[in-house]
């Protein structure tokens, strides 16, 4: 039967090409997502500054939160709840005293502590400052001049060239909230290209400017002999120091901790998008193959009539599909890595992934993509072949002209399950979820509703065509009447084109409006909580003494440092939805009430100093805590802090956060200082006057002054990164769905050459046939748009009810108009153009072609 399958493919180029396109693009899409997942799992970042040290020690960036009662057990989930693991958002630093302990390890020939901190020199902000003794880790080597003494610096050659500086020049350098002049003592060069420019200080200056005296970001270790054996001995020495010891390419994770964070993001993104892509690919391939098999109903019936058994027929259909699938996946295996690489480059270019992360796409993504595509082919061919082999030859010949039977047990069961699943997710979204997290249940509902609707689309197509009978006939006459008759009688054929249009409209509308609503709600929550009229910010942070100076400026009602991070609740143990940590805002007690609009239900923010905290009232109730009670938190770098509750807050659901003193939060962040200072004006003081006075008061400090709009715009820009990711990945799926729309409609229309020829022989002109085909395309688009809109509403409405207390999503209506406009244009073009080609010849020649 395989030989027959190969021979029939030569005569079925249209169906062959349609199935090939569906499988190929599906495999490429899945392969690209699988490549991103592999990249995220590896999270490889080649070491640069630390490349000269074969062993690197860094802080442990994860923590385990222990339960007070280790005997507790969650019987519903079947797992021990005595601990939970969290990832720390801030760099974990090491005690500089570890350097001497490591030097004493057998096999270690040297150990150097490394500190890195942002500096601004000659208006170049993308520069890191280091201590000169750590230059040996790269190693940087002097090309001219000498090592820096206190008050001096060594510049890397590229930075010196770009800034136009040479030995002996004086240069102003801003770091850790202050600016000072330094003499250029030397120029150094590295043997390899660096992502960031480097500037070296004397060790004493570097320790002061880093903001973390007595601490090291990393320790580079030089060793002889077996590196792995030495690393194991070093690990024994630092085991109790909350440190990790890495060798090889893993060293880059210590130098670039952001690589790990981006890796987790890539894994989530690729998993969600890949899962959605697999679902869409299976759906599209199944629809294409089913339509191709339906168009050969007469041929398959004749094979049955001459003695072919049902089993042989199924094997032939499966063989044809496998031949096409193998060819498509083989080509996709070659082009998949290219697509994945291009997608990764876009993520890097838009600051979603740091440029230091290396893209990897080995053989496993190709196997996953090929397996998913071939699985879709096999499932689709089995379903299509089952019907072709089961029906009697006489029934098949009768149905070959117009297929009308569509209700099957499989359709009924699958449709009912999907509708039940979509309804369940909608109920969970409304009843359980809160805030933006509701998208985690609202999003998957799109596919469930789409599959459920697709199962009944032939019936919906018939009903819709019947409802439109009067207006269409009134507006378009006999051409519209014929189009309606064709749509109703050929409902199963038309539904094959309706389904991908429904998918395109439903997925695009739902995902885009979910994103725009999330953005709008996030921006609204930020704006509502912000009472500041101006902001003072600096690339290296804002010096604490600047807060006191700004508070004394005439016209200032209040000023507060503003620093963000996240914390974990260690005691009492919390096993709720915030296992990833609670967002925290650090404020200055004297200006907290003036610069934030958080509603205090108990206590006061004026008491927010020292080891104190303001917590969401709902969380406090869940934990059995109130004002005056104590809690134990783990701060952003893992440091433990025993704090006393001084206020309870009521905040927008989904945007709850802790409020701590800035003086407690800032030292435990990577920068070590608050990056911003919020300022509230006295009544009657306009923004222009306020910002002018602030610029005068902050003269000499490396900061810039902006108004309230600048702060809101910066927050909105942060949301745009997440939005861009969503639009890009959804756009990939949409492009594939659009290909399926064109694929299906072209295949369905070109097959009707004989039908068009008979209509022309019976008295229709070519123009009338084309108008009829155009009306059919419009009906197909209309039905698909209506069904897609219903599918999108099943996801959007529950989310909007939770996120914004509205039935209508946030975002311009033009988005929806563009989506349905593109869907309609594609449907009309993919119907009219093939119809024009199908009616070019003489009618008699078309009728002679046969099926």
PDB file of N, CA, C and O in Angstrom, residues 719-754:
ATOM      1  N   UNK A 719       6.377  47.745  31.343  1.00  0.00           N
ATOM      2  CA  UNK A 719       5.325  46.815  30.932  1.00  0.00           C
ATOM      3  C   UNK A 719       5.394  46.492  29.452  1.00  0.00           C
ATOM      4  O   UNK A 719       4.941  45.438  29.023  1.00  0.00           O
ATOM      5  N   UNK A 720       5.945  47.417  28.666  1.00  0.00           N
ATOM      6  CA  UNK A 720       5.993  47.215  27.225  1.00  0.00           C
ATOM      7  C   UNK A 720       6.863  46.032  26.830  1.00  0.00           C
ATOM      8  O   UNK A 720       6.636  45.406  25.796  1.00  0.00           O
ATOM      9  N   UNK A 721       7.879  45.705  27.656  1.00  0.00           N
ATOM     10  CA  UNK A 721       8.740  44.567  27.340  1.00  0.00           C
ATOM     11  C   UNK A 721       7.924  43.279  27.361  1.00  0.00           C
ATOM     12  O   UNK A 721       7.978  42.460  26.444  1.00  0.00           O
ATOM     13  N   UNK A 722       7.130  43.107  28.444  1.00  0.00           N
ATOM     14  CA  UNK A 722       6.271  41.923  28.522  1.00  0.00           C
ATOM     15  C   UNK A 722       5.255  41.906  27.404  1.00  0.00           C
ATOM     16  O   UNK A 722       4.943  40.836  26.848  1.00  0.00           O
ATOM     17  N   UNK A 723       4.721  43.071  27.043  1.00  0.00           N
ATOM     18  CA  UNK A 723       3.745  43.140  25.962  1.00  0.00           C
ATOM     19  C   UNK A 723       4.382  42.753  24.637  1.00  0.00           C
ATOM     20  O   UNK A 723       3.787  42.027  23.824  1.00  0.00           O
ATOM     21  N   UNK A 724       5.603  43.217  24.419  1.00  0.00           N
ATOM     22  CA  UNK A 724       6.282  42.896  23.154  1.00  0.00           C
ATOM     23  C   UNK A 724       6.486  41.398  23.014  1.00  0.00           C
ATOM     24  O   UNK A 724       6.316  40.836  21.935  1.00  0.00           O
ATOM     25  N   UNK A 725       6.860  40.735  24.109  1.00  0.00           N
ATOM     26  CA  UNK A 725       7.043  39.285  24.066  1.00  0.00           C
ATOM     27  C   UNK A 725       5.749  38.607  23.651  1.00  0.00           C
ATOM     28  O   UNK A 725       5.721  37.730  22.780  1.00  0.00           O
ATOM     29  N   UNK A 726       4.657  39.025  24.274  1.00  0.00           N
ATOM     30  CA  UNK A 726       3.365  38.410  23.981  1.00  0.00           C
ATOM     31  C   UNK A 726       2.982  38.624  22.527  1.00  0.00           C
ATOM     32  O   UNK A 726       2.550  37.704  21.832  1.00  0.00           O
ATOM     33  N   UNK A 727       3.160  39.848  22.032  1.00  0.00           N
ATOM     34  CA  UNK A 727       2.788  40.149  20.655  1.00  0.00           C
ATOM     35  C   UNK A 727       3.645  39.365  19.659  1.00  0.00           C
ATOM     36  O   UNK A 727       3.142  38.875  18.638  1.00  0.00           O
ATOM     37  N   UNK A 728       4.934  39.233  19.960  1.00  0.00           N
ATOM     38  CA  UNK A 728       5.813  38.528  19.043  1.00  0.00           C
ATOM     39  C   UNK A 728       5.433  37.047  18.935  1.00  0.00           C
ATOM     40  O   UNK A 728       5.274  36.506  17.837  1.00  0.00           O
ATOM     41  N   UNK A 729       5.272  36.405  20.077  1.00  0.00           N
ATOM     42  CA  UNK A 729       5.002  34.972  20.066  1.00  0.00           C
ATOM     43  C   UNK A 729       3.601  34.676  19.550  1.00  0.00           C
ATOM     44  O   UNK A 729       3.391  33.709  18.809  1.00  0.00           O
ATOM     45  N   UNK A 730       2.627  35.496  19.926  1.00  0.00           N
ATOM     46  CA  UNK A 730       1.279  35.319  19.387  1.00  0.00           C
ATOM     47  C   UNK A 730       1.283  35.596  17.889  1.00  0.00           C
ATOM     48  O   UNK A 730       0.589  34.924  17.114  1.00  0.00           O
ATOM     49  N   UNK A 731       2.097  36.569  17.466  1.00  0.00           N
ATOM     50  CA  UNK A 731       2.194  36.856  16.040  1.00  0.00           C
ATOM     51  C   UNK A 731       2.707  35.671  15.248  1.00  0.00           C
ATOM     52  O   UNK A 731       2.256  35.418  14.119  1.00  0.00           O
ATOM     53  N   UNK A 732       3.653  34.911  15.825  1.00  0.00           N
ATOM     54  CA  UNK A 732       4.148  33.712  15.150  1.00  0.00           C
ATOM     55  C   UNK A 732       3.027  32.693  14.951  1.00  0.00           C
ATOM     56  O   UNK A 732       2.859  32.126  13.860  1.00  0.00           O
ATOM     57  N   UNK A 733       2.262  32.475  16.006  1.00  0.00           N
ATOM     58  CA  UNK A 733       1.152  31.522  15.910  1.00  0.00           C
ATOM     59  C   UNK A 733       0.105  32.029  14.928  1.00  0.00           C
ATOM     60  O   UNK A 733      -0.467  31.259  14.146  1.00  0.00           O
ATOM     61  N   UNK A 734      -0.138  33.334  14.954  1.00  0.00           N
ATOM     62  CA  UNK A 734      -1.119  33.906  14.031  1.00  0.00           C
ATOM     63  C   UNK A 734      -0.673  33.749  12.583  1.00  0.00           C
ATOM     64  O   UNK A 734      -1.487  33.465  11.699  1.00  0.00           O
ATOM     65  N   UNK A 735       0.614  33.951  12.336  1.00  0.00           N
ATOM     66  CA  UNK A 735       1.117  33.793  10.967  1.00  0.00           C
ATOM     67  C   UNK A 735       0.886  32.373  10.474  1.00  0.00           C
ATOM     68  O   UNK A 735       0.497  32.149   9.318  1.00  0.00           O
ATOM     69  N   UNK A 736       1.115  31.412  11.355  1.00  0.00           N
ATOM     70  CA  UNK A 736       0.886  30.009  10.983  1.00  0.00           C
ATOM     71  C   UNK A 736      -0.594  29.756  10.727  1.00  0.00           C
ATOM     72  O   UNK A 736      -0.969  29.057   9.779  1.00  0.00           O
ATOM     73  N   UNK A 737      -1.459  30.347  11.553  1.00  0.00           N
ATOM     74  CA  UNK A 737      -2.892  30.166  11.370  1.00  0.00           C
ATOM     75  C   UNK A 737      -3.357  30.808  10.070  1.00  0.00           C
ATOM     76  O   UNK A 737      -4.221  30.274   9.370  1.00  0.00           O
ATOM     77  N   UNK A 738      -2.795  31.959   9.746  1.00  0.00           N
ATOM     78  CA  UNK A 738      -3.141  32.629   8.490  1.00  0.00           C
ATOM     79  C   UNK A 738      -2.749  31.756   7.298  1.00  0.00           C
ATOM     80  O   UNK A 738      -3.494  31.638   6.316  1.00  0.00           O
ATOM     81  N   UNK A 739      -1.565  31.134   7.380  1.00  0.00           N
ATOM     82  CA  UNK A 739      -1.157  30.213   6.315  1.00  0.00           C
ATOM     83  C   UNK A 739      -2.176  29.103   6.154  1.00  0.00           C
ATOM     84  O   UNK A 739      -2.528  28.695   5.044  1.00  0.00           O
ATOM     85  N   UNK A 740      -2.686  28.615   7.277  1.00  0.00           N
ATOM     86  CA  UNK A 740      -3.688  27.556   7.231  1.00  0.00           C
ATOM     87  C   UNK A 740      -4.981  28.039   6.580  1.00  0.00           C
ATOM     88  O   UNK A 740      -5.627  27.296   5.837  1.00  0.00           O
ATOM     89  N   UNK A 741      -5.377  29.290   6.878  1.00  0.00           N
ATOM     90  CA  UNK A 741      -6.592  29.843   6.262  1.00  0.00           C
ATOM     91  C   UNK A 741      -6.464  29.837   4.748  1.00  0.00           C
ATOM     92  O   UNK A 741      -7.346  29.351   4.025  1.00  0.00           O
ATOM     93  N   UNK A 742      -5.346  30.400   4.274  1.00  0.00           N
ATOM     94  CA  UNK A 742      -5.124  30.450   2.822  1.00  0.00           C
ATOM     95  C   UNK A 742      -5.018  29.045   2.249  1.00  0.00           C
ATOM     96  O   UNK A 742      -5.610  28.730   1.206  1.00  0.00           O
ATOM     97  N   UNK A 743      -4.287  28.203   2.931  1.00  0.00           N
ATOM     98  CA  UNK A 743      -4.081  26.819   2.505  1.00  0.00           C
ATOM     99  C   UNK A 743      -5.414  26.104   2.295  1.00  0.00           C
ATOM    100  O   UNK A 743      -5.680  25.487   1.262  1.00  0.00           O
ATOM    101  N   UNK A 744      -6.287  26.185   3.294  1.00  0.00           N
ATOM    102  CA  UNK A 744      -7.563  25.475   3.262  1.00  0.00           C
ATOM    103  C   UNK A 744      -8.482  26.037   2.194  1.00  0.00           C
ATOM    104  O   UNK A 744      -9.107  25.283   1.430  1.00  0.00           O
ATOM    105  N   UNK A 745      -8.594  27.352   2.144  1.00  0.00           N
ATOM    106  CA  UNK A 745      -9.519  27.961   1.181  1.00  0.00           C
ATOM    107  C   UNK A 745      -9.075  27.734  -0.257  1.00  0.00           C
ATOM    108  O   UNK A 745      -9.897  27.457  -1.135  1.00  0.00           O
ATOM    109  N   UNK A 746      -7.776  27.840  -0.512  1.00  0.00           N
ATOM    110  CA  UNK A 746      -7.279  27.606  -1.872  1.00  0.00           C
ATOM    111  C   UNK A 746      -7.533  26.168  -2.289  1.00  0.00           C
ATOM    112  O   UNK A 746      -8.006  25.891  -3.395  1.00  0.00           O
ATOM    113  N   UNK A 747      -7.262  25.226  -1.390  1.00  0.00           N
ATOM    114  CA  UNK A 747      -7.457  23.818  -1.710  1.00  0.00           C
ATOM    115  C   UNK A 747      -8.937  23.519  -1.949  1.00  0.00           C
ATOM    116  O   UNK A 747      -9.300  22.775  -2.874  1.00  0.00           O
ATOM    117  N   UNK A 748      -9.807  24.097  -1.114  1.00  0.00           N
ATOM    118  CA  UNK A 748     -11.239  23.838  -1.255  1.00  0.00           C
ATOM    119  C   UNK A 748     -11.797  24.459  -2.524  1.00  0.00           C
ATOM    120  O   UNK A 748     -12.662  23.870  -3.191  1.00  0.00           O
ATOM    121  N   UNK A 749     -11.313  25.639  -2.888  1.00  0.00           N
ATOM    122  CA  UNK A 749     -11.853  26.329  -4.070  1.00  0.00           C
ATOM    123  C   UNK A 749     -11.346  25.706  -5.365  1.00  0.00           C
ATOM    124  O   UNK A 749     -12.121  25.511  -6.317  1.00  0.00           O
ATOM    125  N   UNK A 750     -10.059  25.375  -5.440  1.00  0.00           N
ATOM    126  CA  UNK A 750      -9.506  24.806  -6.666  1.00  0.00           C
ATOM    127  C   UNK A 750     -10.131  23.455  -6.996  1.00  0.00           C
ATOM    128  O   UNK A 750     -10.208  23.055  -8.155  1.00  0.00           O
ATOM    129  N   UNK A 751     -10.610  22.756  -5.982  1.00  0.00           N
ATOM    130  CA  UNK A 751     -11.212  21.451  -6.214  1.00  0.00           C
ATOM    131  C   UNK A 751     -12.563  21.570  -6.910  1.00  0.00           C
ATOM    132  O   UNK A 751     -13.078  20.579  -7.454  1.00  0.00           O
ATOM    133  N   UNK A 752     -13.147  22.780  -6.962  1.00  0.00           N
ATOM    134  CA  UNK A 752     -14.503  22.965  -7.490  1.00  0.00           C
ATOM    135  C   UNK A 752     -14.515  23.372  -8.956  1.00  0.00           C
ATOM    136  O   UNK A 752     -15.501  23.929  -9.441  1.00  0.00           O
ATOM    137  N   UNK A 753     -13.441  23.085  -9.681  1.00  0.00           N
ATOM    138  CA  UNK A 753     -13.420  23.467 -11.098  1.00  0.00           C
ATOM    139  C   UNK A 753     -14.552  22.826 -11.878  1.00  0.00           C
ATOM    140  O   UNK A 753     -15.187  23.455 -12.717  1.00  0.00           O
ATOM    141  N   UNK A 754     -14.792  21.564 -11.594  1.00  0.00           N
ATOM    142  CA  UNK A 754     -15.866  20.861 -12.323  1.00  0.00           C
ATOM    143  C   UNK A 754     -17.218  21.478 -11.990  1.00  0.00           C
ATOM    144  O   UNK A 754     -18.076  21.667 -12.876  1.00  0.00           O
TER     145      UNK A 754
END
